[in-house]
Short mmCIF file of C-alpha atoms and ligand atoms in Angstrom, two decimals:
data_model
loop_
_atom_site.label_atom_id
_atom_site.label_comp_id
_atom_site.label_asym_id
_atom_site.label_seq_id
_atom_site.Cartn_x
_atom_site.Cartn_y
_atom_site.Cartn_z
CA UNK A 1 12.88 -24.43 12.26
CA UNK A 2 11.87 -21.90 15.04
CA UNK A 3 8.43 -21.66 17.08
CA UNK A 4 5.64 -19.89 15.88
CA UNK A 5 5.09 -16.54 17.02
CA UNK A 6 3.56 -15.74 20.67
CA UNK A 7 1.73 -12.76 20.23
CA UNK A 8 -0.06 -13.09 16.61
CA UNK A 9 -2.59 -16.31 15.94
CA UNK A 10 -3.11 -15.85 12.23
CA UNK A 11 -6.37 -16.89 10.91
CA UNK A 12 -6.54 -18.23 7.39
CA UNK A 13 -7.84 -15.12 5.70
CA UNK A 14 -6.10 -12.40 8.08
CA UNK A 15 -3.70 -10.37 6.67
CA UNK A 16 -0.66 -11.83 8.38
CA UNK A 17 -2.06 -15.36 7.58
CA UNK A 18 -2.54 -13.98 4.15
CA UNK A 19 1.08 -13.03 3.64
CA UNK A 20 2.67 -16.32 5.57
CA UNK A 21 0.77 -18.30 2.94
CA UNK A 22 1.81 -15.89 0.25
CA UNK A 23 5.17 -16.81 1.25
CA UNK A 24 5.03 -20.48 1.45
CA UNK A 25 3.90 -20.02 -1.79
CA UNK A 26 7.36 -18.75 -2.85
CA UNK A 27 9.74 -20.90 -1.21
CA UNK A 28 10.11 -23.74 -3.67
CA UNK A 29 11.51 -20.91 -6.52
CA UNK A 30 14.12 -19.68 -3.72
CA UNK A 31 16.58 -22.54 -4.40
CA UNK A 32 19.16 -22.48 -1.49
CA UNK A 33 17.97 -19.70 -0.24
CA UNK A 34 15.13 -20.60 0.93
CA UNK A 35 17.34 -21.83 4.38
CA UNK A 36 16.55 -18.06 5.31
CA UNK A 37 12.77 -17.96 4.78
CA UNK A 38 12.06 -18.15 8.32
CA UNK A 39 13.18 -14.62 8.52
CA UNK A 40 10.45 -13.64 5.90
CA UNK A 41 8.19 -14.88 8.88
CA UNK A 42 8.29 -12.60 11.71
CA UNK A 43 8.97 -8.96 11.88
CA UNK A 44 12.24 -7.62 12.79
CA UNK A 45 10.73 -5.11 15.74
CA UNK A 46 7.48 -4.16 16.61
CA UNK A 47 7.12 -1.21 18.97
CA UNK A 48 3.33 -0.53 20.51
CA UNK A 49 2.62 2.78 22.25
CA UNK A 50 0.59 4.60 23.84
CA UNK A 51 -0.63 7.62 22.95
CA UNK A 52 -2.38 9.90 25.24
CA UNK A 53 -4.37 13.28 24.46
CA UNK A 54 -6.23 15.83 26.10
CA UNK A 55 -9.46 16.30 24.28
CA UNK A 56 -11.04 19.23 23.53
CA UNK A 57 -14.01 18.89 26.53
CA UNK A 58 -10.95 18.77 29.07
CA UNK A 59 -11.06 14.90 29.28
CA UNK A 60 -8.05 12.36 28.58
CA UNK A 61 -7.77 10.10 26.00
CA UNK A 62 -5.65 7.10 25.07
CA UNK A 63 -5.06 5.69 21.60
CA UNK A 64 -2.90 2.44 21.22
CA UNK A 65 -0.41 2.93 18.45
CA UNK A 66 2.31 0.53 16.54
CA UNK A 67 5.17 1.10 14.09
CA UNK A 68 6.24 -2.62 13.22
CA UNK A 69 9.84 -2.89 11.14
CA UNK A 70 9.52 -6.20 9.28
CA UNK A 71 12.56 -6.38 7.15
CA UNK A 72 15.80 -3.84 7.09
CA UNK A 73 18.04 -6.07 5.52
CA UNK A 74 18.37 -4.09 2.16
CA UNK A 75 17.90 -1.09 3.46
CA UNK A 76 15.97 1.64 6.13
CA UNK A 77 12.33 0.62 6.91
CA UNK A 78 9.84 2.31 4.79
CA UNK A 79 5.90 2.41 5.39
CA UNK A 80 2.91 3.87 5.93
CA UNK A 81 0.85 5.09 9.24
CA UNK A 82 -2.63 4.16 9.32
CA UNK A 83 -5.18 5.82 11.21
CA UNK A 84 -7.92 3.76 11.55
CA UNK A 85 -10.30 2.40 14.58
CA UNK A 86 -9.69 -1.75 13.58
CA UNK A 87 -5.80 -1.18 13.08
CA UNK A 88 -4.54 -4.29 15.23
CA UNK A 89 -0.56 -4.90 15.42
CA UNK A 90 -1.19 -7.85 13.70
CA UNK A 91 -2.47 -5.93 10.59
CA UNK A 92 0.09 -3.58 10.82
CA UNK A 93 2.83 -6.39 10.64
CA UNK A 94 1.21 -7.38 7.32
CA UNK A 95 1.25 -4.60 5.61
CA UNK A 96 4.94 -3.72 6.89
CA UNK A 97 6.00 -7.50 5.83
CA UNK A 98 4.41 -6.37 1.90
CA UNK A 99 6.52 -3.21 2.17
CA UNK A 100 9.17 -5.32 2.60
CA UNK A 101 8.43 -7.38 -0.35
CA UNK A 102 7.21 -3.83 -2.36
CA UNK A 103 10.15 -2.34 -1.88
CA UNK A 104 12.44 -5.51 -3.21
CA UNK A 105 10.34 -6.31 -5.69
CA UNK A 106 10.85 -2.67 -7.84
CA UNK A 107 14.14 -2.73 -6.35
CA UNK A 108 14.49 0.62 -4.17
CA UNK A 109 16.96 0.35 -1.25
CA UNK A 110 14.70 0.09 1.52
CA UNK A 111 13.44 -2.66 3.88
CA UNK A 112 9.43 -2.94 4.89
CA UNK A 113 7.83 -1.38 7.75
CA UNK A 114 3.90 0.27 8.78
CA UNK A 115 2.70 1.96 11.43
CA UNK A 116 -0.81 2.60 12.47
CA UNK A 117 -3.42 4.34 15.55
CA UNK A 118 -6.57 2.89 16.43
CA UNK A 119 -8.14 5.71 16.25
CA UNK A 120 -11.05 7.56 13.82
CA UNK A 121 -9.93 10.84 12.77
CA UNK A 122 -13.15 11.86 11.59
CA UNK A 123 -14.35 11.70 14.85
CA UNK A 124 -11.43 14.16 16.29
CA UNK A 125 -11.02 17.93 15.75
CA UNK A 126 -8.23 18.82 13.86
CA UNK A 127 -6.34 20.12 17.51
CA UNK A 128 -6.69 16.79 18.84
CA UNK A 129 -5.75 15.09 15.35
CA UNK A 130 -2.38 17.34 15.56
CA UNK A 131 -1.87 16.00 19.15
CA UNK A 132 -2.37 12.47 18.56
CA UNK A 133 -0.36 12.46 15.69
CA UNK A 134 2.79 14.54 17.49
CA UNK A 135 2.39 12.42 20.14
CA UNK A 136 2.16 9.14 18.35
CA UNK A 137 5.59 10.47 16.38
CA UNK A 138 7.28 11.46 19.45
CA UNK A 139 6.73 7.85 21.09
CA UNK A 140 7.75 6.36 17.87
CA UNK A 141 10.84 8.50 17.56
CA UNK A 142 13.04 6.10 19.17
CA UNK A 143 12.93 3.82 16.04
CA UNK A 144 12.35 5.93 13.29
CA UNK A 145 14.47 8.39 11.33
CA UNK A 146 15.92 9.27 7.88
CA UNK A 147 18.35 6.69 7.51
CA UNK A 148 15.95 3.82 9.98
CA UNK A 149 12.78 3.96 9.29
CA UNK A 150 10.67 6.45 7.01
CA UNK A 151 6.79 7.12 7.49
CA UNK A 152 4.48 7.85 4.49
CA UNK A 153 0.82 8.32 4.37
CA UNK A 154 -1.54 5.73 4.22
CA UNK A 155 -5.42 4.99 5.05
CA UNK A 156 -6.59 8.33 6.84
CA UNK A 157 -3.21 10.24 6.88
CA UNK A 158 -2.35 13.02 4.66
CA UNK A 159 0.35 15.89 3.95
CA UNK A 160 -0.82 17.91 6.99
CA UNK A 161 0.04 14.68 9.63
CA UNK A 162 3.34 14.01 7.45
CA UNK A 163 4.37 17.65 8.44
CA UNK A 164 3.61 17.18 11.69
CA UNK A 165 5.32 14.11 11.73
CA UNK A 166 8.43 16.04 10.25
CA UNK A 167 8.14 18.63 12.87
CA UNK A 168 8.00 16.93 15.62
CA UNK A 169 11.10 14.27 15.16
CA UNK A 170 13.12 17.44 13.82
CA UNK A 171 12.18 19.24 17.37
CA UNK A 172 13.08 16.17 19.44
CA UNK A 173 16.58 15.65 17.65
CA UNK A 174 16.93 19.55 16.96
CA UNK A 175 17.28 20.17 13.64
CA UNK A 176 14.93 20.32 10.51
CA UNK A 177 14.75 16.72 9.84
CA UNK A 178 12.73 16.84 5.95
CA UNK A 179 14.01 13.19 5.00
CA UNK A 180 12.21 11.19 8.58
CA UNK A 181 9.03 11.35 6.28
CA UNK A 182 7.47 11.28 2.49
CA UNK A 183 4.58 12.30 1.11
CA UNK A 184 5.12 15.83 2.89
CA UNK A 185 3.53 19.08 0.83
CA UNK A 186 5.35 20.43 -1.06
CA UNK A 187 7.06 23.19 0.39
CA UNK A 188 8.51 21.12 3.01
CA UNK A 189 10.67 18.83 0.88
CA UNK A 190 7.66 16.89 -0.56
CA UNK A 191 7.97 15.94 -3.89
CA UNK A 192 6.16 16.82 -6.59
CA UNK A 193 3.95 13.54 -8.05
CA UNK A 194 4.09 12.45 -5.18
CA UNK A 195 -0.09 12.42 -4.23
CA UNK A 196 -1.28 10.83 -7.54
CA UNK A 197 1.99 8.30 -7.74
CA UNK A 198 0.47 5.38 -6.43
CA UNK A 199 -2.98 5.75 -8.66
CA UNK A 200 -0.49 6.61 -11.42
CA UNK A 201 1.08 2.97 -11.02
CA UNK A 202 -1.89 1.06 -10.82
CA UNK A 203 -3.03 2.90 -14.20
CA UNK A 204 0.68 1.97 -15.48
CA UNK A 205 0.85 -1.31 -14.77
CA UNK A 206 -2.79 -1.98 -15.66
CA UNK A 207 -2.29 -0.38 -19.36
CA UNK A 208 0.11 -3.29 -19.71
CA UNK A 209 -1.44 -6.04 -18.27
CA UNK A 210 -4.32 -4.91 -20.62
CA UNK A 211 -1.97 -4.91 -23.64
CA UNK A 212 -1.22 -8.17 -22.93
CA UNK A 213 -4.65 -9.47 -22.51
CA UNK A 214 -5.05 -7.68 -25.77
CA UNK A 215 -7.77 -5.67 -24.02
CA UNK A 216 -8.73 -2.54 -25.56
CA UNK A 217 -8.79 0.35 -22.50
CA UNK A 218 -11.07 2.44 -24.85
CA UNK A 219 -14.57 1.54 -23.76
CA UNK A 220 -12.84 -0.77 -21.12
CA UNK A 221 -15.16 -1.29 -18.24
CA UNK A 222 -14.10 -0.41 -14.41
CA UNK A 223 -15.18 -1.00 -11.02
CA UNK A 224 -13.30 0.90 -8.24
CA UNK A 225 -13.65 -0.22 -4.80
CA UNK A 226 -11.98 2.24 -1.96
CA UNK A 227 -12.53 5.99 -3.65
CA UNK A 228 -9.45 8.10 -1.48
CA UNK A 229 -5.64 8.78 -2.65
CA UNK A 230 -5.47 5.24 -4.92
CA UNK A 231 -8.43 4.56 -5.97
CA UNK A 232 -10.08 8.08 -7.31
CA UNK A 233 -6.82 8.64 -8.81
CA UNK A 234 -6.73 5.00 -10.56
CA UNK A 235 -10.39 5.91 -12.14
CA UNK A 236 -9.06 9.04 -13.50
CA UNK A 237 -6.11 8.09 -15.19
CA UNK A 238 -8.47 4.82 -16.53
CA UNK A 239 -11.04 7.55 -17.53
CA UNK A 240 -8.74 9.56 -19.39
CA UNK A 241 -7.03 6.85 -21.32
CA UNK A 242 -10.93 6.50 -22.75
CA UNK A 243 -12.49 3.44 -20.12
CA UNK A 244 -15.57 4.15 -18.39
CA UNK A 245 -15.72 3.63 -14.97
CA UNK A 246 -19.04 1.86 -14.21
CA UNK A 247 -19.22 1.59 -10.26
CA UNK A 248 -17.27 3.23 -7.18
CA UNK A 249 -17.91 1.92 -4.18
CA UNK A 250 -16.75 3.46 -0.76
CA UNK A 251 -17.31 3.53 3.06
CA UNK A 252 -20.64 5.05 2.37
CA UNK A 253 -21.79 2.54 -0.27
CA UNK A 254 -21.87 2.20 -3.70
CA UNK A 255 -22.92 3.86 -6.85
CA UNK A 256 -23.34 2.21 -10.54
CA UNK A 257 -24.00 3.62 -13.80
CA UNK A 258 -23.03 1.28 -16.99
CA UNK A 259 -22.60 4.31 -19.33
CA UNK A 260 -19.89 5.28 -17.06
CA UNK A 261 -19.84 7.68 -14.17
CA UNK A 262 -18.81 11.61 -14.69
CA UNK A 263 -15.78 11.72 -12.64
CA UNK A 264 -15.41 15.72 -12.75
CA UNK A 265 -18.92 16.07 -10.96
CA UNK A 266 -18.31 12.91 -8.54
CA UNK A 267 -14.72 13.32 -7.23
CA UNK A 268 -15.09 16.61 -5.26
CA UNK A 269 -18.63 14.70 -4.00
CA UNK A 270 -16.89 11.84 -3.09
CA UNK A 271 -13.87 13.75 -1.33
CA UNK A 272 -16.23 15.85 0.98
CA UNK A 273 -18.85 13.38 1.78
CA UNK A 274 -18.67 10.13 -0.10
CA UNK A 275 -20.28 9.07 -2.73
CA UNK A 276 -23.53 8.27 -2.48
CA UNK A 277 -24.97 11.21 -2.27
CA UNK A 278 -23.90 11.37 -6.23
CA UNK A 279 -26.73 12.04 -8.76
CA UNK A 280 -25.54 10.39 -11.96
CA UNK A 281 -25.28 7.02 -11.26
CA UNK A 282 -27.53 4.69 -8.76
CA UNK A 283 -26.96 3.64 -5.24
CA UNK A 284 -26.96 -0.25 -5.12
CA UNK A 285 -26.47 -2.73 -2.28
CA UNK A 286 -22.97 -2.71 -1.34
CA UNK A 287 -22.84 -6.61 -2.53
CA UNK A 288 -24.17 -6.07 -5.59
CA UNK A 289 -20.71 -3.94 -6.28
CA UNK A 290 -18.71 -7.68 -6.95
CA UNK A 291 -21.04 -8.93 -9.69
CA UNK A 292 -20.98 -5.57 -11.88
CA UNK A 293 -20.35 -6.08 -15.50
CA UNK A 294 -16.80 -4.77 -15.78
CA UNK A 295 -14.09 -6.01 -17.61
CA UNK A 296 -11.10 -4.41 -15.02
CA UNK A 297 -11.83 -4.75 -10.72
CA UNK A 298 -9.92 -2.27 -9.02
CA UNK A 299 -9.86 -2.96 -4.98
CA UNK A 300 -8.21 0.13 -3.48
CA UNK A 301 -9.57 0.10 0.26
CA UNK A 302 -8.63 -2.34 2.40
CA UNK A 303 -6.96 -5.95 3.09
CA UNK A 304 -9.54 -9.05 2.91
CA UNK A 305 -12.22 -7.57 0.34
CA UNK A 306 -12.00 -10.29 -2.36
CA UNK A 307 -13.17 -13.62 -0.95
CA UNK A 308 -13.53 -16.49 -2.57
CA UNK A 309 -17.33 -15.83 -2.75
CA UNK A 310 -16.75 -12.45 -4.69
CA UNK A 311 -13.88 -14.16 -6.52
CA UNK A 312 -16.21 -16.91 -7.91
CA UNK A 313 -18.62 -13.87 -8.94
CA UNK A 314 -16.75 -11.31 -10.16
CA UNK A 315 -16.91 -10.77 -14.11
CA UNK A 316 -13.60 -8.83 -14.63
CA UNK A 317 -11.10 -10.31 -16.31
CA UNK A 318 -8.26 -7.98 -14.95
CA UNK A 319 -7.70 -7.45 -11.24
CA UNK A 320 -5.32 -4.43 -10.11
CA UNK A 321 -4.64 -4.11 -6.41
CA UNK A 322 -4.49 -0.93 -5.91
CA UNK A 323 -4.96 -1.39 -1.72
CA UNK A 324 -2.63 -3.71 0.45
CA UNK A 325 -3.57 -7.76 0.63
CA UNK A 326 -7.13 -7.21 -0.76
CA UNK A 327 -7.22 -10.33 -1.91
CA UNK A 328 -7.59 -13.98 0.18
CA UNK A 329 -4.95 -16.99 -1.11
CA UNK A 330 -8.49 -18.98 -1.77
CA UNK A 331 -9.93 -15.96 -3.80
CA UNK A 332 -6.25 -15.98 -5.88
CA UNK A 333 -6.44 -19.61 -6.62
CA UNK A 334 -10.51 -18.84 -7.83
CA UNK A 335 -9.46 -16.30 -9.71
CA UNK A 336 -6.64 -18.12 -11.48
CA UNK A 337 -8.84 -21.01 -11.88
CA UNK A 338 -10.91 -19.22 -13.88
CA UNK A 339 -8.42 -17.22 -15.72
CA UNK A 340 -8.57 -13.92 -14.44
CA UNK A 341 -5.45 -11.87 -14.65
CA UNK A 342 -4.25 -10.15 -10.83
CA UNK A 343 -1.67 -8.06 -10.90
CA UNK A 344 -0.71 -7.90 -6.93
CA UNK A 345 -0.84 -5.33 -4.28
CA UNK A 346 3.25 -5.69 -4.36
CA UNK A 347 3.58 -4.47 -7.81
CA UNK A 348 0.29 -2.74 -8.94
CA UNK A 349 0.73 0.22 -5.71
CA UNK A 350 4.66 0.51 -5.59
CA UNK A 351 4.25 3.75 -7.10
CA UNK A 352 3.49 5.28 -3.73
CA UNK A 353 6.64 4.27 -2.55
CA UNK A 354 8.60 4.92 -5.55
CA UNK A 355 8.14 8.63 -5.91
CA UNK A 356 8.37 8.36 -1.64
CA UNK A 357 11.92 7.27 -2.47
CA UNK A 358 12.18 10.40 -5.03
CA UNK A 359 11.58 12.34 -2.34
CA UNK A 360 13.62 11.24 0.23
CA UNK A 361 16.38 11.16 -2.33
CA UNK A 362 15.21 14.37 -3.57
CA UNK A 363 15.60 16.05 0.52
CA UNK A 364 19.11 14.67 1.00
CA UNK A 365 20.14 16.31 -2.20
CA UNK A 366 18.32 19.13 -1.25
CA UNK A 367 17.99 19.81 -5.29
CA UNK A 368 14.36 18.85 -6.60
CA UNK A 369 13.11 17.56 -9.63
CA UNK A 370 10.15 18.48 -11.85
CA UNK A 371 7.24 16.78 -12.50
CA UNK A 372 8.07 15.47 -15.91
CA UNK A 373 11.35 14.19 -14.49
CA UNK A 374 9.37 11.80 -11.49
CA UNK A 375 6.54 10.88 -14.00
CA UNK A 376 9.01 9.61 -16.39
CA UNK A 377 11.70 7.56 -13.98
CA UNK A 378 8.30 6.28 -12.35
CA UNK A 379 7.33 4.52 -15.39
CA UNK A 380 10.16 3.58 -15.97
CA UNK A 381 11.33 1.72 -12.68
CA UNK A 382 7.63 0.13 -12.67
CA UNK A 383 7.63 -0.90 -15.72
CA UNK A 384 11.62 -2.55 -15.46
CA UNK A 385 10.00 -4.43 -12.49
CA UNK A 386 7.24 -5.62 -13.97
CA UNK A 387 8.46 -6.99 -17.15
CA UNK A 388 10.91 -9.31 -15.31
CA UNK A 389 7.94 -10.63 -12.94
CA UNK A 390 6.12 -10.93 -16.13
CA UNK A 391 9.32 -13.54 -17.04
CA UNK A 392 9.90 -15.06 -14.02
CA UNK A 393 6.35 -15.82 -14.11
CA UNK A 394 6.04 -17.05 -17.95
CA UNK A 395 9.63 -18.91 -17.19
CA UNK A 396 7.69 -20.89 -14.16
CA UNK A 397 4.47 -20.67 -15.04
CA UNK A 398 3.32 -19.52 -11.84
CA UNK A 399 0.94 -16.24 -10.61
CA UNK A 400 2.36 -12.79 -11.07
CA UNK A 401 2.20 -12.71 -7.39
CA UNK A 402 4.41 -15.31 -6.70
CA UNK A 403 6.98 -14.39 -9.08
CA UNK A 404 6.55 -10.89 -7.77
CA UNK A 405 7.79 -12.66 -4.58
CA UNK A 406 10.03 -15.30 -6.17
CA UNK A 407 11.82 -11.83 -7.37
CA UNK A 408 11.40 -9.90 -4.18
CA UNK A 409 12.26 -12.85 -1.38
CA UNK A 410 15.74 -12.96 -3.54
CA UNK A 411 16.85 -10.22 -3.45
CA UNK A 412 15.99 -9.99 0.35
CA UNK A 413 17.32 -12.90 1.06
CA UNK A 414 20.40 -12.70 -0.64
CA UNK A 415 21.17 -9.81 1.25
CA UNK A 416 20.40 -11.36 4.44
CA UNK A 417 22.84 -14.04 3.45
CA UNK A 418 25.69 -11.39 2.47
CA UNK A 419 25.07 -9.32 5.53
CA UNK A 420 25.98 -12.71 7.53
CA UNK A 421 23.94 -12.77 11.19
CA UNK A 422 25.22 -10.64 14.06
CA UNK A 423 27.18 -11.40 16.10
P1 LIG B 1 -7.69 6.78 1.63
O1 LIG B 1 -7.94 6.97 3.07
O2 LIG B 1 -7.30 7.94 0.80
O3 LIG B 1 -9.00 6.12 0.96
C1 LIG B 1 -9.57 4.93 1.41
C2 LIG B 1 -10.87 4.71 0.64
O4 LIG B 1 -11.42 3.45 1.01
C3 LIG B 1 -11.95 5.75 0.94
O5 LIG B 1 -12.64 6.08 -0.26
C4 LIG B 1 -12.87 5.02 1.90
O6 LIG B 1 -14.20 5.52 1.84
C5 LIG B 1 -12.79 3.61 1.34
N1 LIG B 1 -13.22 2.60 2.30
C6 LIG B 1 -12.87 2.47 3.60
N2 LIG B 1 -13.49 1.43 4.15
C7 LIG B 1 -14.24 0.86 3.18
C8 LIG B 1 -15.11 -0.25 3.12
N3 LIG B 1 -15.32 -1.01 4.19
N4 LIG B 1 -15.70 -0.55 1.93
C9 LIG B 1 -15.49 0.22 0.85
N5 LIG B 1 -14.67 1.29 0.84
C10 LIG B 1 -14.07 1.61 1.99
O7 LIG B 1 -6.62 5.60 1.54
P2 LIG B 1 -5.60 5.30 0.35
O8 LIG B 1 -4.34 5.98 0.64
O9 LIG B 1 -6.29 5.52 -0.96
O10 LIG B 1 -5.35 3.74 0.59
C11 LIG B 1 -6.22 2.74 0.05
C12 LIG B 1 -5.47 1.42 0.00
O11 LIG B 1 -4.30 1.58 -0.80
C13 LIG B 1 -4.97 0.87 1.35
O12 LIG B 1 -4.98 -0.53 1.31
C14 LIG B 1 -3.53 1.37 1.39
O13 LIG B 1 -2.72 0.60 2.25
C15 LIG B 1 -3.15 1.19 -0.06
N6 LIG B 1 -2.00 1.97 -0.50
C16 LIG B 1 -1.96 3.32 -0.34
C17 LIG B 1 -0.84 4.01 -0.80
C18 LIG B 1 -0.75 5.51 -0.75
O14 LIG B 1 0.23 6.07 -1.29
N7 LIG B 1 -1.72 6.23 -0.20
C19 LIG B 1 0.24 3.32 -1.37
C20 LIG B 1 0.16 1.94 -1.52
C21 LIG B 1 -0.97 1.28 -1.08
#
């Protein structure tokens, strides 16, 4: 038993109140483990910075930035960095406590960590984007590095700020430092797969969950919410496989056509100025995106967007989430309720992170593989993991997300208990 902590307040349907109930949700499958939950509950380290630029009109900025390092117990941290003008440390804990449990739960030897800037980079010029982000990585350069802690795109961040990223820890520790982050281009050590790997698990571990519902992906219906890296990717692979992909909604609203949208014409739309501006389907109220007929919901933007509102209203039967924590404990138990499949955030986008590790395997080795090779041990790893969720969960007949953490918390755990506490 320990004191809650000082500095977060966790509301109900926060992110970080989200995952603490997502955790007391898994505690009664731990067995004698569970005497080690409490360090499930609070983040190992949590580092905020500042991050000062010069703008371009001569005037000084500051940015507040965190990197938070949940977990390291089986391994270096691994995350994301989010650019984003909400990002609050709390959020950033939550999604580096779900790295955590991501990177357990398909098994790669890494612990959880995030980072993030308040900041909106479509507001900056791509000189004062480099500068907050070299800055931001210098700052967080005390913590990070290829065998602590391992950046990765997320929300707003792409190849370009991963380079810088690389650049700037190699200059500070002088050397050429490829494995401090993944999801770099190519000819820096990035791995090939690595862009569409995420969207690539969601379609792989949707095609099963569909199998299983003995749902037909042909003609399948789909509704993608969050249209970037996961999501557009998601559509296409869903699209290809035959199902039509009836709405897309994203920060500039949301578009519907029931015969299915024409994803050739509406991705390079979508990737230079959103999508409503798209001619082949119409633009509908943004609420009006949860009640679409669909038979598969795909939430790929951010944490919080299924409520128990759009829960109760949503006609999928299959939910993949493809974004972090998108959906509320009250929307899960709604959505169970009424027998709607979810295959969680934990699972559904380890891709990402997967072909991350193929990369950072891939730089140490300094001998690369091709794409054929990553597509194929991809599958593979996701679809080990997910079949034994898929058992846990039939042998306790409990949600794929808590036997996603039943698995996980184990595993973590069990190292924590191996590793003995220092001193
Ligand atoms: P991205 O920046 O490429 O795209 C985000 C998309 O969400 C954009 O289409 C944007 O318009 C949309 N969006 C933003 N705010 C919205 C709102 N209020 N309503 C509707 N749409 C909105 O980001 P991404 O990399 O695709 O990440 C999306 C989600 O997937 C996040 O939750 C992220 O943490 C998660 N994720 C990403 C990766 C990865 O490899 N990129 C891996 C695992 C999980």
């Amino acid at each position: 038993m320990s004191d809650d902590l000082s500095y977060v307040q966790p509301t109900i349907n926060s992110p970080w109140g989200t995952y603490l109930s997502q955790v007391d949700r898994v505690v009664p499958y731990l067995g004698n483990l569970a005497r080690w939950v409490e360090t499930l509950k609070r983040p190992k380290r949590a580092l905020i910075v500042d991050v000062p630029i010069e703008m371009d009109d001569g005037t000084i900025a500051h940015f507040e930035g965190y990197r938070v390092q949940h977990n390291m117990s089986r391994g270096p941290g691994k995350g994301g960095v989010r650019f984003h003008p909400d990002v609050t440390l709390e959020e950033v804990m939550a999604l580096s406590a779900w790295m955590t449990v991501k990177t357990a739960a398909v098994n790669l030897p890494y612990g959880g960590a995030k980072g993030g800037i308040r900041v909106d980079p479509k507001k900056l010029s791509q000189q004062e984007l480099e500068k907050v982000t070299r800055r931001y990585t210098s700052e967080i350069g005390i913590i990070i590095g290829p065998q602590q802690d391992i950046p990765a795109p997320d929300v707003n961040t792409n190849a370009q700020i991963m380079a810088w990223m690389m650049d700037t820890y190699s200059m500070n520790v002088g050397g050429t430092a490829t494995g401090v982050v993944t999801g770099k281009p190519l000819h820096l050590g990035g791995s090939l797969g690595r862009v569409k790997a995420t969207g690539r698990g969601v379609f792989v571990t949707g095609r099963e969950a569909a199998r299983r519902l003995k749902m037909d992906l042909r003609g399948a219906r789909v509704a993608v919410q969050g249209f970037g890296n996961v999501g557009s990717v998601a559509a296409e692979l869903f699209a290809e496989a035959g199902a039509k992909i009836v709405a897309v909604q994203d920060h500039t609203g949301t578009i519907v056509n029931a015969n299915g949208l024409d994803l050739k014409t509406l991705l390079p739309l979508a990737r230079a100025e959103g999508v409503v501006g798209f001619k082949g389907g119409d633009v509908v109220a943004n609420d009006s995106f949860w009640d679409v007929a669909c038979d598969i919901l795909i939430p790929a933007a951010l944490e919080g967007q299924l409520t128990a509102e759009r829960a109760r209203k949503t006609q999928a039967k299959l939910v993949l989430e493809g974004a972090n924590g998108p959906t509320v404990p009250a929307a899960d138990d709604i959505l169970a309720e009424r027998g709607v499949l979810v295959v969680p955030d934990v699972i559904c986008n380890a891709g990402g992170v997967t072909v991350s590790y193929f990369e950072w395997v891939q730089d140490f080795s300094s001998f690369f593989w091709d794409e054929d090779e990553i597509n194929q041990r991809l599958d593979r790893i996701m679809m080990n993991a997910l079949n034994q969720i898929w058992d846990t969960a039939d042998r306790h007949r409990i949600t794929l997300r808590t036997a996603t953490f039943a698995v996980a918390c184990e595993r973590i755990l069990m190292a924590r208990q191996e590793r003995g506490l220092y001193p």
